[in-house]
Coordinates of C-alpha atoms in Angstrom, one line a residue:
Chain A
M8 CA -21.5 -75.0 101.4
G9 CA -21.6 -71.9 103.4
A10 CA -21.1 -68.6 101.2
I11 CA -17.8 -67.1 102.2
K12 CA -18.7 -63.2 102.6
P13 CA -16.1 -61.2 100.7
I14 CA -14.5 -58.4 102.9
Y15 CA -14.0 -55.4 100.7
T16 CA -12.0 -52.8 102.9
K17 CA -12.3 -49.1 101.7
A18 CA -9.3 -46.8 101.7
D19 CA -8.4 -45.7 105.4
P20 CA -10.1 -41.5 105.9
P21 CA -7.0 -39.7 106.8
E22 CA -6.6 -37.3 109.4
G23 CA -9.6 -34.9 110.4
Y24 CA -12.0 -33.6 112.2
S25 CA -15.4 -35.8 112.0
A26 CA -18.7 -34.8 113.2
P27 CA -22.1 -36.6 112.3
G28 CA -22.4 -35.9 108.7
V29 CA -19.2 -33.8 108.7
F30 CA -15.7 -34.5 107.9
A31 CA -12.8 -31.8 107.5
T32 CA -9.0 -32.6 106.6
T33 CA -6.6 -30.7 104.9
F34 CA -6.4 -30.9 100.5
D35 CA -3.2 -32.4 100.7
K36 CA -4.5 -35.2 102.5
V37 CA -7.5 -35.8 100.4
I38 CA -5.7 -35.0 97.1
G39 CA -2.9 -37.5 98.2
L40 CA -5.7 -40.5 99.0
A41 CA -7.0 -40.0 96.0
R42 CA -3.6 -40.3 93.8
S43 CA -2.2 -43.0 96.0
N44 CA -5.3 -45.2 95.2
S45 CA -5.3 -44.3 91.7
I46 CA -1.7 -44.8 90.6
W47 CA -1.2 -45.1 86.6
P48 CA 2.3 -46.8 86.2
L49 CA 4.0 -46.7 83.0
P50 CA 5.7 -50.0 82.8
F51 CA 9.4 -49.7 81.6
A52 CA 10.1 -53.4 81.3
T53 CA 13.7 -54.5 79.6
S54 CA 14.1 -57.9 81.0
C55 CA 13.2 -60.7 83.4
C56 CA 12.1 -58.6 86.0
G57 CA 9.4 -57.4 83.4
I58 CA 8.4 -61.3 83.5
E59 CA 7.6 -60.9 87.1
F60 CA 5.4 -57.4 86.6
M61 CA 3.4 -59.7 84.3
A62 CA 2.6 -61.9 86.7
T63 CA 2.0 -59.2 88.8
M64 CA -0.7 -57.7 86.8
G65 CA -1.9 -60.7 85.7
A66 CA -4.9 -62.1 88.0
H67 CA -3.5 -64.2 90.6
Y68 CA -1.6 -61.1 92.1
D69 CA -3.8 -58.5 90.6
L70 CA -2.2 -55.0 91.0
G71 CA -5.3 -53.8 90.0
R72 CA -6.7 -54.0 93.3
F73 CA -4.5 -50.8 94.1
G74 CA -6.1 -48.7 91.8
A75 CA -3.5 -49.0 89.5
E76 CA -5.3 -51.4 86.6
R77 CA -5.2 -48.7 83.8
L78 CA -1.1 -49.1 82.5
S79 CA 0.0 -46.1 80.7
F80 CA 2.3 -46.6 77.8
S81 CA 2.5 -42.8 77.3
P82 CA 4.3 -40.7 79.7
R83 CA 1.6 -38.2 79.1
Q84 CA -0.8 -39.8 81.6
A85 CA 1.2 -41.9 83.9
D86 CA 1.8 -41.5 87.5
L87 CA 4.4 -44.0 88.0
L88 CA 7.6 -45.0 86.0
M89 CA 8.5 -48.7 87.0
V90 CA 11.9 -49.5 85.8
M91 CA 12.3 -53.2 85.3
G92 CA 15.2 -54.9 84.3
T93 CA 18.8 -54.0 83.3
I94 CA 18.9 -50.5 82.0
A95 CA 22.3 -50.5 79.4
K96 CA 24.1 -47.0 79.2
K97 CA 22.7 -46.5 75.7
M98 CA 19.2 -47.0 77.1
G99 CA 19.8 -44.3 80.0
P100 CA 18.9 -41.1 77.8
V101 CA 15.9 -43.0 76.9
V102 CA 14.7 -43.6 80.4
Q103 CA 15.5 -40.3 81.1
Q104 CA 13.7 -38.6 78.3
V105 CA 10.3 -40.7 79.1
Y106 CA 10.8 -39.6 83.0
E107 CA 10.9 -35.9 81.4
Q108 CA 8.0 -36.5 79.6
M109 CA 5.7 -38.0 82.2
A110 CA 3.2 -35.1 83.7
E111 CA 3.7 -34.0 87.3
P112 CA 3.4 -35.1 89.7
R113 CA 5.8 -38.5 89.1
W114 CA 7.4 -41.0 90.6
V115 CA 9.7 -43.7 89.9
I116 CA 10.2 -47.1 91.3
A117 CA 13.4 -49.4 90.3
V118 CA 12.3 -52.7 90.1
G119 CA 15.2 -55.5 90.6
A120 CA 18.7 -55.5 91.1
C121 CA 19.7 -53.8 87.9
A122 CA 17.5 -51.4 88.4
S123 CA 18.6 -50.6 91.2
S124 CA 22.2 -51.0 91.3
G125 CA 23.3 -52.5 87.9
G126 CA 23.1 -55.9 89.5
I127 CA 25.3 -58.8 88.5
F128 CA 26.4 -56.4 85.3
D129 CA 29.2 -54.6 86.5
T130 CA 30.5 -54.2 83.1
Y131 CA 31.2 -51.4 81.1
S132 CA 28.0 -51.0 79.2
V133 CA 25.5 -51.2 82.1
L134 CA 24.2 -48.6 83.9
Q135 CA 24.9 -49.1 87.5
G136 CA 21.2 -48.2 88.6
I137 CA 18.9 -45.7 87.3
D138 CA 19.6 -43.0 90.0
R139 CA 22.2 -42.1 88.1
I140 CA 19.9 -40.6 85.6
V141 CA 16.6 -39.9 87.2
P142 CA 15.6 -39.8 91.1
V143 CA 14.8 -42.9 92.1
D144 CA 11.5 -43.2 94.9
V145 CA 11.8 -46.8 95.9
Y146 CA 13.8 -49.7 95.1
V147 CA 12.7 -52.8 95.5
P148 CA 15.5 -55.5 95.7
G149 CA 15.5 -59.5 94.5
C150 CA 17.1 -60.7 91.0
P151 CA 14.0 -60.7 90.0
P152 CA 11.9 -60.0 92.8
R153 CA 8.7 -61.7 93.4
P154 CA 5.5 -60.2 92.3
E155 CA 4.9 -60.2 96.5
Q156 CA 8.0 -58.1 96.6
I157 CA 6.8 -55.7 94.1
I158 CA 3.7 -55.3 95.3
D159 CA 5.1 -54.1 98.5
G160 CA 7.2 -51.6 96.7
F161 CA 4.2 -50.1 94.7
M162 CA 2.4 -49.9 98.3
R163 CA 5.5 -48.1 99.8
I164 CA 5.1 -45.8 96.4
Q165 CA 1.3 -45.6 97.9
D166 CA 2.8 -44.3 101.3
L167 CA 4.9 -41.5 99.3
V168 CA 2.2 -40.4 97.1
A169 CA -0.7 -40.0 100.0
S170 CA 2.0 -38.2 102.4
E171 CA 3.4 -35.4 99.5
P172 CA 2.4 -32.0 100.0
L173 CA 0.9 -30.3 97.0
R174 CA 3.6 -27.7 96.8
R175 CA 6.5 -30.1 96.6
R176 CA 6.7 -29.9 92.8
Y177 CA 7.1 -26.4 92.6
S178 CA 9.5 -25.9 95.7
D179 CA 13.1 -24.8 94.7
E180 CA 14.3 -28.1 96.7
Y181 CA 12.4 -30.1 93.9
R182 CA 13.9 -27.8 90.9
E183 CA 17.3 -28.5 92.6
L184 CA 16.9 -32.0 92.5
L185 CA 16.0 -32.2 88.7
I186 CA 18.9 -29.7 88.3
K187 CA 21.3 -32.4 90.1
Y188 CA 20.2 -35.2 87.4
G189 CA 20.9 -33.2 85.0
I190 CA 17.0 -33.0 83.5
L191 CA 16.6 -29.5 84.5
K192 CA 19.6 -27.5 82.9
N193 CA 20.8 -24.6 85.6
E194 CA 19.9 -21.2 84.1
Chain B
M26 CA -51.8 -9.8 58.8
E27 CA -49.0 -7.2 57.8
R28 CA -46.5 -7.0 60.8
T29 CA -43.6 -4.4 60.7
F30 CA -40.6 -4.9 62.9
I31 CA -38.8 -2.0 64.3
P32 CA -34.9 -2.0 64.8
S33 CA -35.3 -1.9 68.8
D34 CA -37.2 -5.8 68.5
Y35 CA -34.0 -7.2 67.5
L36 CA -32.4 -5.8 70.8
P37 CA -32.8 -9.1 72.9
I38 CA -30.5 -10.5 70.0
I39 CA -28.0 -7.9 70.7
V40 CA -28.6 -8.6 74.5
Q41 CA -27.5 -12.5 73.9
S42 CA -24.8 -11.6 71.7
A43 CA -23.4 -9.4 74.1
V44 CA -23.6 -12.0 76.9
A45 CA -22.0 -14.6 75.0
L46 CA -19.1 -12.6 73.9
G47 CA -18.7 -11.2 77.7
F48 CA -18.8 -14.5 79.1
V49 CA -15.7 -15.9 77.2
V50 CA -13.7 -12.5 77.7
V51 CA -14.3 -13.0 81.6
T52 CA -13.6 -16.1 81.8
M53 CA -10.5 -16.3 79.9
A54 CA -9.5 -13.1 82.1
L55 CA -10.6 -14.4 85.2
T56 CA -8.4 -18.0 84.6
H57 CA -5.5 -15.6 84.2
Y58 CA -6.2 -13.8 87.2
I59 CA -7.2 -17.0 89.5
G60 CA -4.7 -19.4 88.2
G61 CA -1.9 -18.4 90.3
K62 CA 2.0 -17.7 89.8
R63 CA 3.5 -20.9 90.5
K64 CA 4.6 -22.7 87.2
R65 CA 5.0 -26.2 86.6
I66 CA 8.5 -26.9 85.7
R67 CA 8.7 -27.5 81.6
T68 CA 11.7 -28.3 79.8
L69 CA 12.4 -28.1 76.1
R70 CA 12.5 -32.1 76.1
K71 CA 9.3 -32.3 77.4
D72 CA 7.5 -30.7 75.1
E73 CA 8.9 -33.0 72.2
N74 CA 6.8 -35.7 70.9
F75 CA 6.8 -38.7 72.5
E76 CA 8.6 -41.2 70.5
C77 CA 9.4 -44.1 73.0
G78 CA 12.2 -42.0 74.4
I79 CA 13.8 -41.9 71.0
E80 CA 15.1 -38.6 69.4
V81 CA 13.2 -37.1 66.7
K82 CA 15.1 -36.8 63.3
G83 CA 14.0 -35.1 60.7
N84 CA 10.0 -34.8 59.7
A85 CA 7.8 -37.6 59.1
R86 CA 6.0 -35.2 56.0
F87 CA 8.9 -35.5 53.4
P88 CA 8.8 -36.2 49.4
F89 CA 9.6 -39.8 48.4
S90 CA 9.8 -41.8 45.4
V91 CA 6.6 -42.6 43.6
K92 CA 8.0 -45.9 42.1
Y93 CA 7.6 -47.8 44.9
F94 CA 3.7 -47.4 44.9
L95 CA 3.8 -47.9 41.2
I96 CA 5.7 -51.2 41.4
A97 CA 3.6 -52.0 44.3
I98 CA 0.0 -51.3 42.5
L99 CA 1.3 -53.4 39.5
F100 CA 2.3 -56.5 41.7
V101 CA -1.1 -56.4 43.1
L102 CA -2.7 -56.2 39.5
F103 CA -0.6 -59.0 38.0
D104 CA -0.9 -61.1 41.7
V105 CA -4.9 -60.7 41.4
E106 CA -5.0 -61.7 37.7
I107 CA -3.6 -64.9 38.7
I108 CA -6.6 -66.0 40.7
F109 CA -8.5 -66.7 37.5
F110 CA -6.2 -69.5 36.5
Y111 CA -7.3 -71.3 39.4
P112 CA -10.9 -72.2 38.4
W113 CA -9.6 -72.8 35.1
A114 CA -6.9 -75.1 36.2
I115 CA -9.6 -77.0 38.4
N116 CA -12.0 -77.5 35.0
F117 CA -9.1 -77.9 32.7
K118 CA -10.7 -81.2 31.3
E119 CA -14.3 -80.1 31.0
F120 CA -13.5 -76.9 29.5
G121 CA -11.4 -78.6 26.6
W122 CA -9.6 -77.0 24.0
D123 CA -12.6 -74.2 23.5
G124 CA -11.3 -73.2 27.2
F125 CA -7.5 -73.4 26.4
W126 CA -7.9 -70.8 23.6
E127 CA -10.0 -68.2 25.6
M128 CA -7.4 -68.8 28.5
L129 CA -4.7 -68.3 26.4
L130 CA -6.6 -64.7 24.8
F131 CA -6.9 -64.0 28.2
L132 CA -3.0 -64.7 28.5
F133 CA -2.4 -62.5 25.5
F134 CA -4.0 -59.4 26.8
L135 CA -2.4 -59.8 30.0
L136 CA 1.0 -59.6 28.7
F137 CA 0.1 -57.0 26.3
G138 CA -0.7 -55.1 29.6
F139 CA 2.7 -56.2 30.6
Y140 CA 4.4 -55.5 27.5
Y141 CA 2.9 -51.7 27.4
I142 CA 4.0 -51.3 31.0
Y143 CA 7.7 -52.3 30.4
K144 CA 7.8 -50.3 26.8
K145 CA 6.4 -47.6 29.4
G146 CA 9.5 -48.0 31.6
A147 CA 7.3 -48.3 34.8
L148 CA 9.6 -51.1 35.7
N149 CA 12.7 -49.4 35.3
W150 CA 14.0 -48.7 38.9
E151 CA 16.9 -47.0 38.0
E152 CA 15.3 -44.2 36.1

């Protein structure tokens, strides 16, 4: 049997000027590249989408390939809040506080129909999408989504992370965004 | 051979102390100077302890009744004494009447201790 040579792909270099032995680009791009390939997710799994996430983290789908090997169960070290499952209205403030306590920069992915829109639970007790309490960057459809879909959503997050300007989190627009969600009180 | 030290011999120590102190002061001042004026957004809730998103109620350090501890320790004590009955029960026939009286003596001491703590009111939860 002929040995199969594995093909390892490295992260693509960002745009920049290259010469022999020299590569020049902006901090935004280099730091974005590093950040997007070392995202530490915080799994907030409340129902069946969480089970799909377990498969995503497992050996078969292996989210660790994307630099997300290390799950963070404290928001202090997390970069990405992955909300997976139905969020009841009673759970809303909990999600919001977990988001608020994450260190910046931080991103949010809503996995599954429930987290994105409330899904089939159009009732008095269920939050109709987590974007009512926290700003969401990527929505993953599905009930529940397959691991491939979760990975696809994660890669879209990576695109966002890679292209985010370093000063965005200091900007007035970002401040206004947080005020809009009631996370930051208007002074 | 006697060697005398004059105060100027200690000059290197003073210089080193000054450098150490100066390094700390300069570094601390410099970080404030070059740190930039942009500040991260901070909120009151962000600085709280992380308790899985649940609001913190009260303080973890508060006085509680010592009765629970007392009852628990006494339970452990009498619970462990039961272990001595097992080897006796297995060798019941070999030990015969001598073993029986010895065990009864042991039981007497044990129950005397129980009587003592009962009289002392250690098991009185209501008090």
